[in-house]
Amino acid sequence: MRYTTKAMLAIGLVSTGVDASEIAHYEFDSETLGASYPYTLYTPDGFDESDKRYPVMYLLHGSFGNEDDWASKGSLQETADTLIEQGKIPPALIVMPGSQSWWVDGNNEPAATAFINDLLPHVEATWPVINDREGRVIGGLSAGGYGTINFVFQHPEMFAAGAALSPAVYTPLPPEHSSAWRHPAYLDEESNFSKELWKDLNYTSYIDDYMDGEEIVPLYINSGDHDTFDIAYHATELYQILREHQPNQVELRIVDGDHEWSVWEDTLPEAMEYVFRFARRPLGTLPE
């Protein structure tokens, strides 16, 4: 593996006296994808001189988005800096991965498998993060919120909490103007949307096993009240199901707005505060 400068900093091969939060882009070879896996990484002020391990948040983008969206459109760096400075969340690493799918093993790439089997092990081998359930939280917007819900329900043993902002958890099918209908993740060989694949990959296929299991993952869910895709309805439906299962560990917020960045930027602070309530604080020292 060829380490980037920041990765070398993380494992102690290079040192610097500069203290500041940082946003940087990285990639590694994904065996599952057979291609490079890109991600953007936020590291907090003081990270370069720290010998601690940090909690990590995986923050997923939306449909046809990329790994730069949260940093370039969602004020991620400013939000994280402020929350850490105010003591509302602990210093943490935030990984913003890129995907060409809806975070599923769809017809264009095995994104879900690559996320679990490649990205998480890579992050935990390369960066000083807490590599257990209490060290990981996850969140995302729209298709990334859909991915968040799916990952939580399929792998509750891996995440301490989740935040789904305007999650595209449509049941039984997406509205006709949703990008899901034209996304290659769900298109068959004739470029037709596969209703069967959508139903197979949506959270409704996993929620029963999750609710039958022992692990409970606290969840924050929200939507704009004027969301063009009626996500307020779908989010509320999911919330009602979860409220019966984990009444004190699920929150729903319906806020003013559409399916738009102003909603996600404005609600990201509350979502981050929520998930990090359940995460460990930075701990220990790195081995010499």
PDB file of C-alpha atoms in Angstrom:
ATOM      1  CA  MET A   1       0.000   0.000   0.000  1.00  0.00           C
ATOM      2  CA  ARG A   2       1.310   3.482  -0.861  1.00  0.00           C
ATOM      3  CA  TYR A   3       0.533   5.777   2.053  1.00  0.00           C
ATOM      4  CA  THR A   4      -0.500   9.378   1.519  1.00  0.00           C
ATOM      5  CA  THR A   5       1.156  12.087   3.587  1.00  0.00           C
ATOM      6  CA  LYS A   6      -1.840  12.237   5.929  1.00  0.00           C
ATOM      7  CA  ALA A   7      -1.845   8.478   6.378  1.00  0.00           C
ATOM      8  CA  MET A   8       1.861   8.599   7.225  1.00  0.00           C
ATOM      9  CA  LEU A   9       1.062  11.262   9.787  1.00  0.00           C
ATOM     10  CA  ALA A  10      -1.579   8.973  11.259  1.00  0.00           C
ATOM     11  CA  ILE A  11       0.840   6.093  11.737  1.00  0.00           C
ATOM     12  CA  GLY A  12       3.717   8.232  12.949  1.00  0.00           C
ATOM     13  CA  LEU A  13       5.994   8.236   9.891  1.00  0.00           C
ATOM     14  CA  VAL A  14       5.867  12.015   9.471  1.00  0.00           C
ATOM     15  CA  SER A  15       5.260  14.785  11.987  1.00  0.00           C
ATOM     16  CA  THR A  16       4.213  18.403  11.721  1.00  0.00           C
ATOM     17  CA  GLY A  17       3.660  21.235  14.124  1.00  0.00           C
ATOM     18  CA  VAL A  18       0.578  22.576  12.359  1.00  0.00           C
ATOM     19  CA  ASP A  19      -2.686  22.265  14.287  1.00  0.00           C
ATOM     20  CA  ALA A  20      -5.906  22.702  12.304  1.00  0.00           C
ATOM     21  CA  SER A  21      -8.826  20.646  11.121  1.00  0.00           C
ATOM     22  CA  GLU A  22      -8.342  19.317   7.626  1.00  0.00           C
ATOM     23  CA  ILE A  23     -10.365  18.018   4.710  1.00  0.00           C
ATOM     24  CA  ALA A  24      -8.433  15.826   2.277  1.00  0.00           C
ATOM     25  CA  HIS A  25      -9.155  13.326  -0.487  1.00  0.00           C
ATOM     26  CA  TYR A  26      -7.813   9.750  -0.552  1.00  0.00           C
ATOM     27  CA  GLU A  27      -8.358   6.503  -2.371  1.00  0.00           C
ATOM     28  CA  PHE A  28      -7.282   2.886  -2.116  1.00  0.00           C
ATOM     29  CA  ASP A  29      -7.579  -0.243  -4.203  1.00  0.00           C
ATOM     30  CA  SER A  30     -10.846  -2.065  -3.497  1.00  0.00           C
ATOM     31  CA  GLU A  31     -10.716  -5.808  -4.113  1.00  0.00           C
ATOM     32  CA  THR A  32     -14.513  -5.997  -4.191  1.00  0.00           C
ATOM     33  CA  LEU A  33     -14.890  -3.246  -6.771  1.00  0.00           C
ATOM     34  CA  GLY A  34     -11.784  -4.103  -8.748  1.00  0.00           C
ATOM     35  CA  ALA A  35     -11.168  -0.349  -8.828  1.00  0.00           C
ATOM     36  CA  SER A  36     -10.088   2.568  -6.667  1.00  0.00           C
ATOM     37  CA  TYR A  37     -12.344   3.438  -3.755  1.00  0.00           C
ATOM     38  CA  PRO A  38     -12.400   7.213  -3.134  1.00  0.00           C
ATOM     39  CA  TYR A  39     -13.157   8.965   0.137  1.00  0.00           C
ATOM     40  CA  THR A  40     -12.841  12.397   1.696  1.00  0.00           C
ATOM     41  CA  LEU A  41     -11.569  12.570   5.266  1.00  0.00           C
ATOM     42  CA  TYR A  42     -12.108  15.165   7.980  1.00  0.00           C
ATOM     43  CA  THR A  43      -9.511  15.219  10.758  1.00  0.00           C
ATOM     44  CA  PRO A  44      -9.948  17.523  13.773  1.00  0.00           C
ATOM     45  CA  ASP A  45      -7.718  20.252  15.117  1.00  0.00           C
ATOM     46  CA  GLY A  46      -4.789  18.727  16.993  1.00  0.00           C
ATOM     47  CA  PHE A  47      -4.992  15.421  15.144  1.00  0.00           C
ATOM     48  CA  ASP A  48      -1.439  15.615  13.794  1.00  0.00           C
ATOM     49  CA  GLU A  49       0.060  15.776  17.274  1.00  0.00           C
ATOM     50  CA  SER A  50      -2.314  13.374  19.000  1.00  0.00           C
ATOM     51  CA  ASP A  51      -1.488   9.869  20.134  1.00  0.00           C
ATOM     52  CA  LYS A  52      -5.113   8.894  20.744  1.00  0.00           C
ATOM     53  CA  ARG A  53      -7.621   6.818  18.843  1.00  0.00           C
ATOM     54  CA  TYR A  54     -10.756   8.613  17.659  1.00  0.00           C
ATOM     55  CA  PRO A  55     -14.388   7.704  17.084  1.00  0.00           C
ATOM     56  CA  VAL A  56     -15.281   7.744  13.407  1.00  0.00           C
ATOM     57  CA  MET A  57     -18.410   8.774  11.544  1.00  0.00           C
ATOM     58  CA  TYR A  58     -19.148   7.440   8.067  1.00  0.00           C
ATOM     59  CA  LEU A  59     -21.167  10.084   6.218  1.00  0.00           C
ATOM     60  CA  LEU A  60     -22.814   8.993   2.955  1.00  0.00           C
ATOM     61  CA  HIS A  61     -23.770  11.135  -0.035  1.00  0.00           C
ATOM     62  CA  GLY A  62     -26.970  11.009  -2.074  1.00  0.00           C
ATOM     63  CA  SER A  63     -27.957   9.667  -5.485  1.00  0.00           C
ATOM     64  CA  PHE A  64     -25.495  10.606  -8.252  1.00  0.00           C
ATOM     65  CA  GLY A  65     -23.415  12.406  -5.612  1.00  0.00           C
ATOM     66  CA  ASN A  66     -19.796  11.914  -4.667  1.00  0.00           C
ATOM     67  CA  GLU A  67     -17.340  11.902  -1.786  1.00  0.00           C
ATOM     68  CA  ASP A  68     -16.878  15.697  -1.919  1.00  0.00           C
ATOM     69  CA  ASP A  69     -20.549  16.641  -1.485  1.00  0.00           C
ATOM     70  CA  TRP A  70     -20.714  16.945   2.286  1.00  0.00           C
ATOM     71  CA  ALA A  71     -17.565  19.072   2.399  1.00  0.00           C
ATOM     72  CA  SER A  72     -18.383  21.281  -0.592  1.00  0.00           C
ATOM     73  CA  LYS A  73     -22.161  21.642  -0.180  1.00  0.00           C
ATOM     74  CA  GLY A  74     -22.997  20.683   3.400  1.00  0.00           C
ATOM     75  CA  SER A  75     -20.557  22.779   5.480  1.00  0.00           C
ATOM     76  CA  LEU A  76     -19.187  19.620   7.074  1.00  0.00           C
ATOM     77  CA  GLN A  77     -15.869  21.085   8.147  1.00  0.00           C
ATOM     78  CA  GLU A  78     -17.362  24.219   9.686  1.00  0.00           C
ATOM     79  CA  THR A  79     -20.066  22.217  11.444  1.00  0.00           C
ATOM     80  CA  ALA A  80     -17.675  19.653  12.895  1.00  0.00           C
ATOM     81  CA  ASP A  81     -15.208  22.342  13.978  1.00  0.00           C
ATOM     82  CA  THR A  82     -17.929  24.276  15.792  1.00  0.00           C
ATOM     83  CA  LEU A  83     -19.461  21.248  17.508  1.00  0.00           C
ATOM     84  CA  ILE A  84     -16.060  20.027  18.693  1.00  0.00           C
ATOM     85  CA  GLU A  85     -15.035  23.489  19.905  1.00  0.00           C
ATOM     86  CA  GLN A  86     -18.308  23.796  21.844  1.00  0.00           C
ATOM     87  CA  GLY A  87     -17.865  20.332  23.344  1.00  0.00           C
ATOM     88  CA  LYS A  88     -21.078  19.049  21.762  1.00  0.00           C
ATOM     89  CA  ILE A  89     -19.307  16.183  20.005  1.00  0.00           C
ATOM     90  CA  PRO A  90     -15.897  14.672  20.714  1.00  0.00           C
ATOM     91  CA  PRO A  91     -12.944  15.154  18.393  1.00  0.00           C
ATOM     92  CA  ALA A  92     -13.573  12.589  15.662  1.00  0.00           C
ATOM     93  CA  LEU A  93     -12.617  11.470  12.195  1.00  0.00           C
ATOM     94  CA  ILE A  94     -15.336  11.742   9.557  1.00  0.00           C
ATOM     95  CA  VAL A  95     -15.087   9.536   6.482  1.00  0.00           C
ATOM     96  CA  MET A  96     -17.133  10.590   3.444  1.00  0.00           C
ATOM     97  CA  PRO A  97     -16.906   7.735   0.926  1.00  0.00           C
ATOM     98  CA  GLY A  98     -17.819   7.847  -2.740  1.00  0.00           C
ATOM     99  CA  SER A  99     -20.111   5.351  -4.428  1.00  0.00           C
ATOM    100  CA  GLN A 100     -21.635   4.929  -7.870  1.00  0.00           C
ATOM    101  CA  SER A 101     -24.508   2.943  -6.376  1.00  0.00           C
ATOM    102  CA  TRP A 102     -27.172   3.597  -3.744  1.00  0.00           C
ATOM    103  CA  TRP A 103     -24.955   1.924  -1.146  1.00  0.00           C
ATOM    104  CA  VAL A 104     -26.344  -1.443  -2.223  1.00  0.00           C
ATOM    105  CA  ASP A 105     -25.050  -4.429  -4.173  1.00  0.00           C
ATOM    106  CA  GLY A 106     -26.918  -3.232  -7.219  1.00  0.00           C
ATOM    107  CA  ASN A 107     -26.596  -3.934 -10.912  1.00  0.00           C
ATOM    108  CA  ASN A 108     -23.698  -1.520 -11.422  1.00  0.00           C
ATOM    109  CA  GLU A 109     -21.389  -2.221  -8.477  1.00  0.00           C
ATOM    110  CA  PRO A 110     -21.328  -4.187  -5.183  1.00  0.00           C
ATOM    111  CA  ALA A 111     -21.284  -1.012  -3.102  1.00  0.00           C
ATOM    112  CA  ALA A 112     -22.604  -2.495   0.146  1.00  0.00           C
ATOM    113  CA  THR A 113     -20.056  -5.298   0.179  1.00  0.00           C
ATOM    114  CA  ALA A 114     -17.243  -2.902  -0.692  1.00  0.00           C
ATOM    115  CA  PHE A 115     -18.277  -0.569   2.140  1.00  0.00           C
ATOM    116  CA  ILE A 116     -18.305  -3.282   4.792  1.00  0.00           C
ATOM    117  CA  ASN A 117     -15.508  -5.542   3.552  1.00  0.00           C
ATOM    118  CA  ASP A 118     -13.089  -3.011   2.071  1.00  0.00           C
ATOM    119  CA  LEU A 119     -13.655   0.550   3.293  1.00  0.00           C
ATOM    120  CA  LEU A 120     -14.101  -0.118   7.007  1.00  0.00           C
ATOM    121  CA  PRO A 121     -11.053  -2.421   7.274  1.00  0.00           C
ATOM    122  CA  HIS A 122      -8.985   0.063   5.245  1.00  0.00           C
ATOM    123  CA  VAL A 123      -9.924   2.970   7.512  1.00  0.00           C
ATOM    124  CA  GLU A 124      -9.236   0.961  10.646  1.00  0.00           C
ATOM    125  CA  ALA A 125      -5.859  -0.227   9.348  1.00  0.00           C
ATOM    126  CA  THR A 126      -4.754   3.196   8.103  1.00  0.00           C
ATOM    127  CA  TRP A 127      -6.111   5.745  10.560  1.00  0.00           C
ATOM    128  CA  PRO A 128      -6.118   5.917  14.381  1.00  0.00           C
ATOM    129  CA  VAL A 129      -9.791   5.127  14.947  1.00  0.00           C
ATOM    130  CA  ILE A 130     -11.550   3.121  17.623  1.00  0.00           C
ATOM    131  CA  ASN A 131     -12.190  -0.150  15.821  1.00  0.00           C
ATOM    132  CA  ASP A 132     -15.188  -1.490  17.676  1.00  0.00           C
ATOM    133  CA  ARG A 133     -18.936  -0.858  17.617  1.00  0.00           C
ATOM    134  CA  GLU A 134     -18.784   2.020  20.101  1.00  0.00           C
ATOM    135  CA  GLY A 135     -16.208   3.717  17.913  1.00  0.00           C
ATOM    136  CA  ARG A 136     -18.357   3.803  14.756  1.00  0.00           C
ATOM    137  CA  VAL A 137     -21.410   5.873  13.848  1.00  0.00           C
ATOM    138  CA  ILE A 138     -22.994   6.340  10.444  1.00  0.00           C
ATOM    139  CA  GLY A 139     -25.206   8.831   8.650  1.00  0.00           C
ATOM    140  CA  GLY A 140     -26.237  10.061   5.241  1.00  0.00           C
ATOM    141  CA  LEU A 141     -28.666  12.075   3.152  1.00  0.00           C
ATOM    142  CA  SER A 142     -31.344  10.831   0.746  1.00  0.00           C
ATOM    143  CA  ALA A 143     -29.873   7.703  -0.909  1.00  0.00           C
ATOM    144  CA  GLY A 144     -27.186   7.914   1.765  1.00  0.00           C
ATOM    145  CA  GLY A 145     -29.913   7.932   4.411  1.00  0.00           C
ATOM    146  CA  TYR A 146     -31.398   4.869   2.718  1.00  0.00           C
ATOM    147  CA  GLY A 147     -27.922   3.304   2.853  1.00  0.00           C
ATOM    148  CA  THR A 148     -27.579   4.243   6.516  1.00  0.00           C
ATOM    149  CA  ILE A 149     -30.820   2.493   7.426  1.00  0.00           C
ATOM    150  CA  ASN A 150     -29.857  -0.606   5.445  1.00  0.00           C
ATOM    151  CA  PHE A 151     -26.387  -0.833   6.993  1.00  0.00           C
ATOM    152  CA  VAL A 152     -27.798  -0.393  10.490  1.00  0.00           C
ATOM    153  CA  PHE A 153     -30.452  -3.066  10.001  1.00  0.00           C
ATOM    154  CA  GLN A 154     -28.045  -5.521   8.339  1.00  0.00           C
ATOM    155  CA  HIS A 155     -25.078  -4.884  10.643  1.00  0.00           C
ATOM    156  CA  PRO A 156     -26.369  -3.612  13.995  1.00  0.00           C
ATOM    157  CA  GLU A 157     -23.340  -5.123  15.696  1.00  0.00           C
ATOM    158  CA  MET A 158     -21.078  -2.686  13.826  1.00  0.00           C
ATOM    159  CA  PHE A 159     -22.561   0.763  14.534  1.00  0.00           C
ATOM    160  CA  ALA A 160     -23.295   2.587  17.776  1.00  0.00           C
ATOM    161  CA  ALA A 161     -25.873   4.944  16.204  1.00  0.00           C
ATOM    162  CA  GLY A 162     -27.159   6.235  12.872  1.00  0.00           C
ATOM    163  CA  ALA A 163     -28.595   9.419  11.351  1.00  0.00           C
ATOM    164  CA  ALA A 164     -30.782   9.295   8.226  1.00  0.00           C
ATOM    165  CA  LEU A 165     -31.437  12.745   6.753  1.00  0.00           C
ATOM    166  CA  SER A 166     -34.324  12.746   4.266  1.00  0.00           C
ATOM    167  CA  PRO A 167     -33.807   9.004   3.754  1.00  0.00           C
ATOM    168  CA  ALA A 168     -35.058   7.618   0.433  1.00  0.00           C
ATOM    169  CA  VAL A 169     -36.775   4.690   2.161  1.00  0.00           C
ATOM    170  CA  TYR A 170     -39.717   4.537  -0.224  1.00  0.00           C
ATOM    171  CA  THR A 171     -42.239   1.745   0.165  1.00  0.00           C
ATOM    172  CA  PRO A 172     -43.294  -0.088  -1.791  1.00  0.00           C
ATOM    173  CA  LEU A 173     -41.612   1.803  -4.675  1.00  0.00           C
ATOM    174  CA  PRO A 174     -39.969   5.198  -5.261  1.00  0.00           C
ATOM    175  CA  PRO A 175     -42.112   8.022  -6.640  1.00  0.00           C
ATOM    176  CA  GLU A 176     -41.941   8.283 -10.414  1.00  0.00           C
ATOM    177  CA  HIS A 177     -39.709  11.369 -10.391  1.00  0.00           C
ATOM    178  CA  SER A 178     -37.138   9.790  -8.054  1.00  0.00           C
ATOM    179  CA  SER A 179     -33.688   9.286  -9.578  1.00  0.00           C
ATOM    180  CA  ALA A 180     -33.890   5.657  -8.469  1.00  0.00           C
ATOM    181  CA  TRP A 181     -35.887   4.922 -11.624  1.00  0.00           C
ATOM    182  CA  ARG A 182     -32.944   5.879 -13.819  1.00  0.00           C
ATOM    183  CA  HIS A 183     -30.072   4.908 -11.562  1.00  0.00           C
ATOM    184  CA  PRO A 184     -27.868   2.088 -12.950  1.00  0.00           C
ATOM    185  CA  ALA A 185     -27.952   0.356  -9.564  1.00  0.00           C
ATOM    186  CA  TYR A 186     -31.557  -0.656 -10.249  1.00  0.00           C
ATOM    187  CA  LEU A 187     -31.587  -0.983 -14.041  1.00  0.00           C
ATOM    188  CA  ASP A 188     -31.725  -4.412 -15.660  1.00  0.00           C
ATOM    189  CA  GLU A 189     -29.969  -5.440 -18.882  1.00  0.00           C
ATOM    190  CA  GLU A 190     -32.647  -3.677 -20.921  1.00  0.00           C
ATOM    191  CA  SER A 191     -32.155  -0.476 -18.862  1.00  0.00           C
ATOM    192  CA  ASN A 192     -35.526  -0.919 -17.174  1.00  0.00           C
ATOM    193  CA  PHE A 193     -36.029  -0.204 -13.498  1.00  0.00           C
ATOM    194  CA  SER A 194     -36.294  -3.468 -11.565  1.00  0.00           C
ATOM    195  CA  LYS A 195     -39.125  -3.261  -9.057  1.00  0.00           C
ATOM    196  CA  GLU A 196     -38.133  -6.645  -7.673  1.00  0.00           C
ATOM    197  CA  LEU A 197     -34.568  -5.528  -7.013  1.00  0.00           C
ATOM    198  CA  TRP A 198     -35.770  -2.360  -5.292  1.00  0.00           C
ATOM    199  CA  LYS A 199     -37.965  -4.370  -2.953  1.00  0.00           C
ATOM    200  CA  ASP A 200     -35.194  -6.896  -2.305  1.00  0.00           C
ATOM    201  CA  LEU A 201     -32.669  -4.189  -1.394  1.00  0.00           C
ATOM    202  CA  ASN A 202     -34.916  -1.832   0.565  1.00  0.00           C
ATOM    203  CA  TYR A 203     -34.958  -1.834   4.376  1.00  0.00           C
ATOM    204  CA  THR A 204     -38.203  -3.801   4.470  1.00  0.00           C
ATOM    205  CA  SER A 205     -36.175  -6.900   3.565  1.00  0.00           C
ATOM    206  CA  TYR A 206     -33.969  -6.494   6.646  1.00  0.00           C
ATOM    207  CA  ILE A 207     -36.060  -4.913   9.366  1.00  0.00           C
ATOM    208  CA  ASP A 208     -37.625  -8.124  10.687  1.00  0.00           C
ATOM    209  CA  ASP A 209     -34.229  -9.699  11.355  1.00  0.00           C
ATOM    210  CA  TYR A 210     -33.073  -6.479  12.979  1.00  0.00           C
ATOM    211  CA  MET A 211     -36.089  -6.353  15.267  1.00  0.00           C
ATOM    212  CA  ASP A 212     -35.665 -10.026  16.151  1.00  0.00           C
ATOM    213  CA  GLY A 213     -32.035  -9.454  17.129  1.00  0.00           C
ATOM    214  CA  GLU A 214     -30.523  -8.348  20.398  1.00  0.00           C
ATOM    215  CA  GLU A 215     -28.664  -5.237  19.219  1.00  0.00           C
ATOM    216  CA  ILE A 216     -30.510  -1.920  19.133  1.00  0.00           C
ATOM    217  CA  VAL A 217     -29.042   0.949  17.147  1.00  0.00           C
ATOM    218  CA  PRO A 218     -30.270   4.418  18.172  1.00  0.00           C
ATOM    219  CA  LEU A 219     -31.499   6.321  15.109  1.00  0.00           C
ATOM    220  CA  TYR A 220     -32.113   9.953  14.225  1.00  0.00           C
ATOM    221  CA  ILE A 221     -34.461  10.425  11.225  1.00  0.00           C
ATOM    222  CA  ASN A 222     -35.640  13.638   9.603  1.00  0.00           C
ATOM    223  CA  SER A 223     -37.287  15.157   6.540  1.00  0.00           C
ATOM    224  CA  GLY A 224     -38.351  18.464   5.144  1.00  0.00           C
ATOM    225  CA  ASP A 225     -42.096  19.066   5.440  1.00  0.00           C
ATOM    226  CA  HIS A 226     -42.306  19.981   1.743  1.00  0.00           C
ATOM    227  CA  ASP A 227     -40.062  17.194   0.495  1.00  0.00           C
ATOM    228  CA  THR A 228     -40.962  16.650  -3.159  1.00  0.00           C
ATOM    229  CA  PHE A 229     -40.551  12.892  -2.777  1.00  0.00           C
ATOM    230  CA  ASP A 230     -42.942  12.670   0.194  1.00  0.00           C
ATOM    231  CA  ILE A 231     -40.103  11.509   2.407  1.00  0.00           C
ATOM    232  CA  ALA A 232     -41.820  13.038   5.435  1.00  0.00           C
ATOM    233  CA  TYR A 233     -44.471  10.346   4.976  1.00  0.00           C
ATOM    234  CA  HIS A 234     -42.027   7.490   4.410  1.00  0.00           C
ATOM    235  CA  ALA A 235     -39.752   8.619   7.249  1.00  0.00           C
ATOM    236  CA  THR A 236     -42.694   8.813   9.617  1.00  0.00           C
ATOM    237  CA  GLU A 237     -43.789   5.320   8.636  1.00  0.00           C
ATOM    238  CA  LEU A 238     -40.333   3.978   9.454  1.00  0.00           C
ATOM    239  CA  TYR A 239     -40.243   5.956  12.682  1.00  0.00           C
ATOM    240  CA  GLN A 240     -43.568   4.512  13.841  1.00  0.00           C
ATOM    241  CA  ILE A 241     -42.293   0.978  13.286  1.00  0.00           C
ATOM    242  CA  LEU A 242     -39.102   1.675  15.202  1.00  0.00           C
ATOM    243  CA  ARG A 243     -40.883   3.568  17.975  1.00  0.00           C
ATOM    244  CA  GLU A 244     -42.671   0.372  18.938  1.00  0.00           C
ATOM    245  CA  HIS A 245     -39.382  -1.530  18.937  1.00  0.00           C
ATOM    246  CA  GLN A 246     -37.030   1.020  20.555  1.00  0.00           C
ATOM    247  CA  PRO A 247     -39.213   3.836  21.900  1.00  0.00           C
ATOM    248  CA  ASN A 248     -36.417   5.678  23.690  1.00  0.00           C
ATOM    249  CA  GLN A 249     -33.797   5.227  21.000  1.00  0.00           C
ATOM    250  CA  VAL A 250     -35.308   6.751  17.871  1.00  0.00           C
ATOM    251  CA  GLU A 251     -35.978  10.401  17.054  1.00  0.00           C
ATOM    252  CA  LEU A 252     -37.935  12.003  14.216  1.00  0.00           C
ATOM    253  CA  ARG A 253     -37.729  15.617  13.083  1.00  0.00           C
ATOM    254  CA  ILE A 254     -39.956  17.158  10.403  1.00  0.00           C
ATOM    255  CA  VAL A 255     -38.424  20.508   9.542  1.00  0.00           C
ATOM    256  CA  ASP A 256     -39.234  23.331   7.157  1.00  0.00           C
ATOM    257  CA  GLY A 257     -37.927  22.669   3.671  1.00  0.00           C
ATOM    258  CA  ASP A 258     -37.794  20.507   0.569  1.00  0.00           C
ATOM    259  CA  HIS A 259     -35.364  17.799  -0.542  1.00  0.00           C
ATOM    260  CA  GLU A 260     -32.465  20.224  -0.510  1.00  0.00           C
ATOM    261  CA  TRP A 261     -29.076  21.077   0.910  1.00  0.00           C
ATOM    262  CA  SER A 262     -30.444  23.787   3.192  1.00  0.00           C
ATOM    263  CA  VAL A 263     -32.308  21.059   5.124  1.00  0.00           C
ATOM    264  CA  TRP A 264     -29.271  18.797   5.393  1.00  0.00           C
ATOM    265  CA  GLU A 265     -26.837  21.569   6.242  1.00  0.00           C
ATOM    266  CA  ASP A 266     -29.152  22.982   8.904  1.00  0.00           C
ATOM    267  CA  THR A 267     -29.924  19.621  10.542  1.00  0.00           C
ATOM    268  CA  LEU A 268     -26.444  18.094  10.347  1.00  0.00           C
ATOM    269  CA  PRO A 269     -25.427  19.583  13.727  1.00  0.00           C
ATOM    270  CA  GLU A 270     -28.345  17.972  15.578  1.00  0.00           C
ATOM    271  CA  ALA A 271     -27.798  14.692  13.743  1.00  0.00           C
ATOM    272  CA  MET A 272     -24.119  14.639  14.660  1.00  0.00           C
ATOM    273  CA  GLU A 273     -24.822  15.534  18.267  1.00  0.00           C
ATOM    274  CA  TYR A 274     -27.297  12.670  18.428  1.00  0.00           C
ATOM    275  CA  VAL A 275     -25.086   9.922  17.026  1.00  0.00           C
ATOM    276  CA  PHE A 276     -21.988  10.939  18.964  1.00  0.00           C
ATOM    277  CA  ARG A 277     -23.929  10.684  22.226  1.00  0.00           C
ATOM    278  CA  PHE A 278     -23.558   6.938  21.791  1.00  0.00           C
ATOM    279  CA  ALA A 279     -19.910   6.877  20.698  1.00  0.00           C
ATOM    280  CA  ARG A 280     -16.762   6.589  22.743  1.00  0.00           C
ATOM    281  CA  ARG A 281     -14.545   9.589  23.333  1.00  0.00           C
ATOM    282  CA  PRO A 282     -10.940   9.561  22.056  1.00  0.00           C
ATOM    283  CA  LEU A 283      -9.014   7.100  24.150  1.00  0.00           C
ATOM    284  CA  GLY A 284      -5.693   5.501  24.861  1.00  0.00           C
ATOM    285  CA  THR A 285      -2.451   5.986  23.042  1.00  0.00           C
ATOM    286  CA  LEU A 286      -1.212   4.539  19.790  1.00  0.00           C
ATOM    287  CA  PRO A 287       1.216   1.612  20.124  1.00  0.00           C
ATOM    288  CA  GLU A 288       4.848   2.518  19.583  1.00  0.00           C
TER     289      GLU A 288
END
